[in-house]
């Protein structure tokens, strides 16, 4: 390091101070540029961190959807293992769907196929329960697939209506009640009709 030139009285010369101030000014500009660079990098990191946070939120949403799909397993509609309360809830839900969706949206397809006495037929409960589940997946899923709706209309619905039409063919005036229904089912069916 060179020594700062001095005036006659021993104080630094004005020229030397100017040179020194100029050097400090350059150092200040250099530090300012580095701080600006660091600030820019910090902002970029904050943006990346924000993107990562959003990505994590989206992944958690997808996992929740996948876990939700697991909750709608067919076991929830397995009539043989339901409690009486679960059976009542599921029958009410199924009855509501049959009357508000099937009968209102597909009246021409149901003529003579699914009669009002369907609750008296064990086969109808099984068939309509899984048909309802497939309809829900085709139309009520968060990301419904057109293929699922096409399968429902082309394969599942016609098959169920054909089979139930055969089962209920004898139920013109009086229902040909199927064996296996309990007295509680008779009371419940009468209440629902």
mmCIF file of C-alpha atoms in Angstrom:
data_model
loop_
_atom_site.group_PDB
_atom_site.id
_atom_site.type_symbol
_atom_site.label_atom_id
_atom_site.label_comp_id
_atom_site.label_asym_id
_atom_site.label_seq_id
_atom_site.Cartn_x
_atom_site.Cartn_y
_atom_site.Cartn_z
ATOM 1 C CA UNK A 1 0.000 0.000 0.000
ATOM 2 C CA UNK A 2 1.305 3.390 -0.908
ATOM 3 C CA UNK A 3 1.412 6.173 1.523
ATOM 4 C CA UNK A 4 -1.015 9.025 1.101
ATOM 5 C CA UNK A 5 0.762 12.247 0.017
ATOM 6 C CA UNK A 6 0.701 14.900 2.703
ATOM 7 C CA UNK A 7 0.391 18.625 2.597
ATOM 8 C CA UNK A 8 3.088 20.849 4.228
ATOM 9 C CA UNK A 9 1.228 20.854 7.522
ATOM 10 C CA UNK A 10 1.145 17.002 7.581
ATOM 11 C CA UNK A 11 -2.526 16.622 6.677
ATOM 12 C CA UNK A 12 -3.466 14.539 3.636
ATOM 13 C CA UNK A 13 -3.528 16.491 0.421
ATOM 14 C CA UNK A 14 -6.816 17.272 -1.293
ATOM 15 C CA UNK A 15 -5.746 15.279 -4.330
ATOM 16 C CA UNK A 16 -4.975 12.304 -2.114
ATOM 17 C CA UNK A 17 -8.370 12.583 -0.441
ATOM 18 C CA UNK A 18 -10.058 12.794 -3.806
ATOM 19 C CA UNK A 19 -8.249 9.652 -4.954
ATOM 20 C CA UNK A 20 -9.174 7.899 -1.724
ATOM 21 C CA UNK A 21 -12.842 8.988 -2.005
ATOM 22 C CA UNK A 22 -12.865 7.818 -5.608
ATOM 23 C CA UNK A 23 -11.568 4.368 -4.511
ATOM 24 C CA UNK A 24 -14.204 4.203 -1.779
ATOM 25 C CA UNK A 25 -16.849 5.173 -4.320
ATOM 26 C CA UNK A 26 -15.724 2.317 -6.631
ATOM 27 C CA UNK A 27 -15.792 -0.102 -3.697
ATOM 28 C CA UNK A 28 -19.285 1.113 -2.794
ATOM 29 C CA UNK A 29 -20.496 0.601 -6.387
ATOM 30 C CA UNK A 30 -18.946 -2.855 -6.426
ATOM 31 C CA UNK A 31 -20.604 -3.763 -3.127
ATOM 32 C CA UNK A 32 -23.913 -2.319 -4.317
ATOM 33 C CA UNK A 33 -23.734 -4.458 -7.461
ATOM 34 C CA UNK A 34 -22.990 -7.545 -5.343
ATOM 35 C CA UNK A 35 -25.889 -6.759 -2.995
ATOM 36 C CA UNK A 36 -28.163 -6.286 -6.019
ATOM 37 C CA UNK A 37 -26.989 -9.645 -7.390
ATOM 38 C CA UNK A 38 -27.605 -11.309 -4.033
ATOM 39 C CA UNK A 39 -31.023 -9.635 -3.754
ATOM 40 C CA UNK A 40 -31.920 -10.906 -7.242
ATOM 41 C CA UNK A 41 -30.761 -14.410 -6.342
ATOM 42 C CA UNK A 42 -32.729 -14.235 -3.116
ATOM 43 C CA UNK A 43 -35.864 -13.201 -5.037
ATOM 44 C CA UNK A 44 -35.338 -16.054 -7.520
ATOM 45 C CA UNK A 45 -34.955 -18.498 -4.634
ATOM 46 C CA UNK A 46 -38.122 -17.156 -3.018
ATOM 47 C CA UNK A 47 -39.996 -17.630 -6.318
ATOM 48 C CA UNK A 48 -38.674 -21.193 -6.670
ATOM 49 C CA UNK A 49 -39.618 -21.890 -3.067
ATOM 50 C CA UNK A 50 -43.117 -20.535 -3.767
ATOM 51 C CA UNK A 51 -43.374 -22.776 -6.838
ATOM 52 C CA UNK A 52 -42.253 -25.740 -4.742
ATOM 53 C CA UNK A 53 -44.873 -24.909 -2.129
ATOM 54 C CA UNK A 54 -47.568 -24.764 -4.827
ATOM 55 C CA UNK A 55 -46.337 -28.039 -6.324
ATOM 56 C CA UNK A 56 -46.494 -29.665 -2.904
ATOM 57 C CA UNK A 57 -50.069 -28.406 -2.444
ATOM 58 C CA UNK A 58 -51.049 -29.866 -5.810
ATOM 59 C CA UNK A 59 -49.445 -33.221 -4.999
ATOM 60 C CA UNK A 60 -51.314 -33.294 -1.682
ATOM 61 C CA UNK A 61 -54.568 -32.578 -3.530
ATOM 62 C CA UNK A 62 -53.887 -35.421 -5.957
ATOM 63 C CA UNK A 63 -53.125 -37.776 -3.091
ATOM 64 C CA UNK A 64 -56.345 -36.729 -1.383
ATOM 65 C CA UNK A 65 -58.292 -37.459 -4.572
ATOM 66 C CA UNK A 66 -56.633 -40.848 -4.891
ATOM 67 C CA UNK A 67 -57.391 -41.604 -1.257
ATOM 68 C CA UNK A 68 -60.991 -40.465 -1.763
ATOM 69 C CA UNK A 69 -61.345 -42.912 -4.615
ATOM 70 C CA UNK A 70 -60.247 -45.651 -2.213
ATOM 71 C CA UNK A 71 -63.045 -44.641 0.161
ATOM 72 C CA UNK A 72 -65.716 -45.386 -2.455
ATOM 73 C CA UNK A 73 -64.843 -49.062 -2.600
ATOM 74 C CA UNK A 74 -67.551 -51.580 -3.468
ATOM 75 C CA UNK A 75 -67.272 -52.984 0.062
ATOM 76 C CA UNK A 76 -69.297 -49.968 1.191
ATOM 77 C CA UNK A 77 -72.218 -51.418 -0.804
ATOM 78 C CA UNK A 78 -71.905 -55.059 0.263
ATOM 79 C CA UNK A 79 -75.415 -55.732 1.574
ATOM 80 C CA UNK A 80 -74.442 -58.837 3.548
ATOM 81 C CA UNK A 81 -72.076 -57.010 5.913
ATOM 82 C CA UNK A 82 -74.071 -53.816 6.472
ATOM 83 C CA UNK A 83 -75.606 -52.918 9.778
ATOM 84 C CA UNK A 84 -79.331 -52.175 9.764
ATOM 85 C CA UNK A 85 -78.569 -48.460 9.896
ATOM 86 C CA UNK A 86 -76.116 -48.662 6.975
ATOM 87 C CA UNK A 87 -78.620 -50.728 4.975
ATOM 88 C CA UNK A 88 -81.352 -48.154 5.607
ATOM 89 C CA UNK A 89 -79.054 -45.288 4.545
ATOM 90 C CA UNK A 90 -77.873 -47.096 1.413
ATOM 91 C CA UNK A 91 -81.390 -48.161 0.429
ATOM 92 C CA UNK A 92 -82.624 -44.587 0.850
ATOM 93 C CA UNK A 93 -79.724 -43.299 -1.275
ATOM 94 C CA UNK A 94 -80.314 -45.968 -3.908
ATOM 95 C CA UNK A 95 -84.067 -45.347 -3.950
ATOM 96 C CA UNK A 96 -83.464 -41.627 -4.389
ATOM 97 C CA UNK A 97 -81.115 -42.280 -7.318
ATOM 98 C CA UNK A 98 -83.491 -44.746 -9.009
ATOM 99 C CA UNK A 99 -86.424 -42.352 -8.709
ATOM 100 C CA UNK A 100 -84.661 -39.065 -9.508
ATOM 101 C CA UNK A 101 -82.105 -40.173 -12.063
ATOM 102 C CA UNK A 102 -83.190 -43.421 -13.688
ATOM 103 C CA UNK A 103 -86.947 -42.867 -13.781
ATOM 104 C CA UNK A 104 -86.748 -39.194 -14.751
ATOM 105 C CA UNK A 105 -83.778 -39.255 -17.134
ATOM 106 C CA UNK A 106 -84.370 -42.642 -18.800
ATOM 107 C CA UNK A 107 -88.133 -43.226 -18.681
ATOM 108 C CA UNK A 108 -88.370 -44.946 -22.069
ATOM 109 C CA UNK A 109 -85.667 -47.456 -21.181
ATOM 110 C CA UNK A 110 -87.347 -48.474 -17.937
ATOM 111 C CA UNK A 111 -90.852 -49.257 -19.168
ATOM 112 C CA UNK A 112 -91.555 -52.782 -17.973
ATOM 113 C CA UNK A 113 -87.970 -53.261 -16.856
ATOM 114 C CA UNK A 114 -87.565 -51.833 -13.367
ATOM 115 C CA UNK A 115 -90.933 -51.917 -11.678
ATOM 116 C CA UNK A 116 -91.841 -50.018 -8.508
ATOM 117 C CA UNK A 117 -91.476 -53.265 -6.537
ATOM 118 C CA UNK A 118 -87.727 -53.498 -7.252
ATOM 119 C CA UNK A 119 -86.965 -53.113 -3.534
ATOM 120 C CA UNK A 120 -88.654 -56.507 -3.005
ATOM 121 C CA UNK A 121 -86.124 -58.174 -5.283
ATOM 122 C CA UNK A 122 -82.703 -58.983 -3.875
ATOM 123 C CA UNK A 123 -81.234 -59.141 -7.365
ATOM 124 C CA UNK A 124 -82.447 -55.619 -8.074
ATOM 125 C CA UNK A 125 -80.751 -54.296 -4.959
ATOM 126 C CA UNK A 126 -77.427 -55.834 -5.980
ATOM 127 C CA UNK A 127 -77.687 -54.848 -9.635
ATOM 128 C CA UNK A 128 -78.858 -51.292 -9.028
ATOM 129 C CA UNK A 129 -76.291 -50.716 -6.266
ATOM 130 C CA UNK A 130 -73.333 -51.430 -8.538
ATOM 131 C CA UNK A 131 -75.000 -49.634 -11.451
ATOM 132 C CA UNK A 132 -75.350 -46.589 -9.184
ATOM 133 C CA UNK A 133 -71.681 -46.817 -8.178
ATOM 134 C CA UNK A 134 -70.582 -46.936 -11.822
ATOM 135 C CA UNK A 135 -72.883 -44.022 -12.677
ATOM 136 C CA UNK A 136 -71.357 -42.020 -9.794
ATOM 137 C CA UNK A 137 -67.846 -42.704 -11.074
ATOM 138 C CA UNK A 138 -68.862 -41.756 -14.617
ATOM 139 C CA UNK A 139 -70.677 -38.530 -13.729
ATOM 140 C CA UNK A 140 -69.764 -37.369 -10.226
ATOM 141 C CA UNK A 141 -66.023 -37.978 -10.138
ATOM 142 C CA UNK A 142 -63.771 -34.939 -9.967
ATOM 143 C CA UNK A 143 -62.339 -35.906 -13.332
ATOM 144 C CA UNK A 144 -65.116 -37.830 -15.092
ATOM 145 C CA UNK A 145 -64.044 -39.778 -18.144
ATOM 146 C CA UNK A 146 -66.275 -39.844 -21.234
ATOM 147 C CA UNK A 147 -65.348 -43.488 -21.684
ATOM 148 C CA UNK A 148 -66.850 -44.350 -18.283
ATOM 149 C CA UNK A 149 -70.128 -42.685 -19.307
ATOM 150 C CA UNK A 150 -70.081 -44.503 -22.642
ATOM 151 C CA UNK A 151 -69.513 -47.850 -20.897
ATOM 152 C CA UNK A 152 -72.320 -47.076 -18.474
ATOM 153 C CA UNK A 153 -74.779 -46.320 -21.302
ATOM 154 C CA UNK A 154 -73.649 -49.000 -23.719
ATOM 155 C CA UNK A 155 -72.774 -51.915 -21.428
ATOM 156 C CA UNK A 156 -73.864 -51.630 -17.837
ATOM 157 C CA UNK A 157 -77.275 -49.929 -17.976
ATOM 158 C CA UNK A 158 -78.732 -52.067 -20.796
ATOM 159 C CA UNK A 159 -77.499 -55.262 -19.136
ATOM 160 C CA UNK A 160 -79.039 -54.394 -15.790
ATOM 161 C CA UNK A 161 -82.378 -53.308 -17.264
ATOM 162 C CA UNK A 162 -82.551 -56.486 -19.368
ATOM 163 C CA UNK A 163 -81.830 -58.771 -16.410
ATOM 164 C CA UNK A 164 -84.182 -56.926 -14.063
ATOM 165 C CA UNK A 165 -86.894 -56.923 -16.718
ATOM 166 C CA UNK A 166 -86.645 -60.717 -16.809
ATOM 167 C CA UNK A 167 -86.757 -61.002 -13.023
ATOM 168 C CA UNK A 168 -89.734 -58.658 -12.650
ATOM 169 C CA UNK A 169 -91.676 -59.875 -15.694
ATOM 170 C CA UNK A 170 -94.203 -61.669 -13.459
ATOM 171 C CA UNK A 171 -94.819 -58.596 -11.283
ATOM 172 C CA UNK A 172 -97.747 -57.197 -13.280
ATOM 173 C CA UNK A 173 -100.415 -56.666 -10.622
ATOM 174 C CA UNK A 174 -98.843 -58.234 -7.548
ATOM 175 C CA UNK A 175 -95.145 -58.503 -6.873
ATOM 176 C CA UNK A 176 -93.554 -61.891 -7.160
ATOM 177 C CA UNK A 177 -91.523 -61.352 -3.988
ATOM 178 C CA UNK A 178 -88.188 -63.087 -3.985
ATOM 179 C CA UNK A 179 -87.225 -65.454 -1.165
ATOM 180 C CA UNK A 180 -84.713 -64.286 1.406
ATOM 181 C CA UNK A 181 -86.292 -61.010 2.439
ATOM 182 C CA UNK A 182 -87.036 -60.558 6.117
ATOM 183 C CA UNK A 183 -90.151 -59.092 7.688
ATOM 184 C CA UNK A 184 -88.146 -55.891 8.364
ATOM 185 C CA UNK A 185 -87.441 -55.634 4.633
ATOM 186 C CA UNK A 186 -91.173 -55.965 3.883
ATOM 187 C CA UNK A 187 -92.004 -53.122 6.271
ATOM 188 C CA UNK A 188 -89.202 -50.989 4.913
ATOM 189 C CA UNK A 189 -90.193 -51.659 1.293
ATOM 190 C CA UNK A 190 -93.802 -50.738 2.013
ATOM 191 C CA UNK A 191 -92.691 -47.500 3.668
ATOM 192 C CA UNK A 192 -90.471 -46.567 0.735
ATOM 193 C CA UNK A 193 -93.108 -47.275 -1.916
#
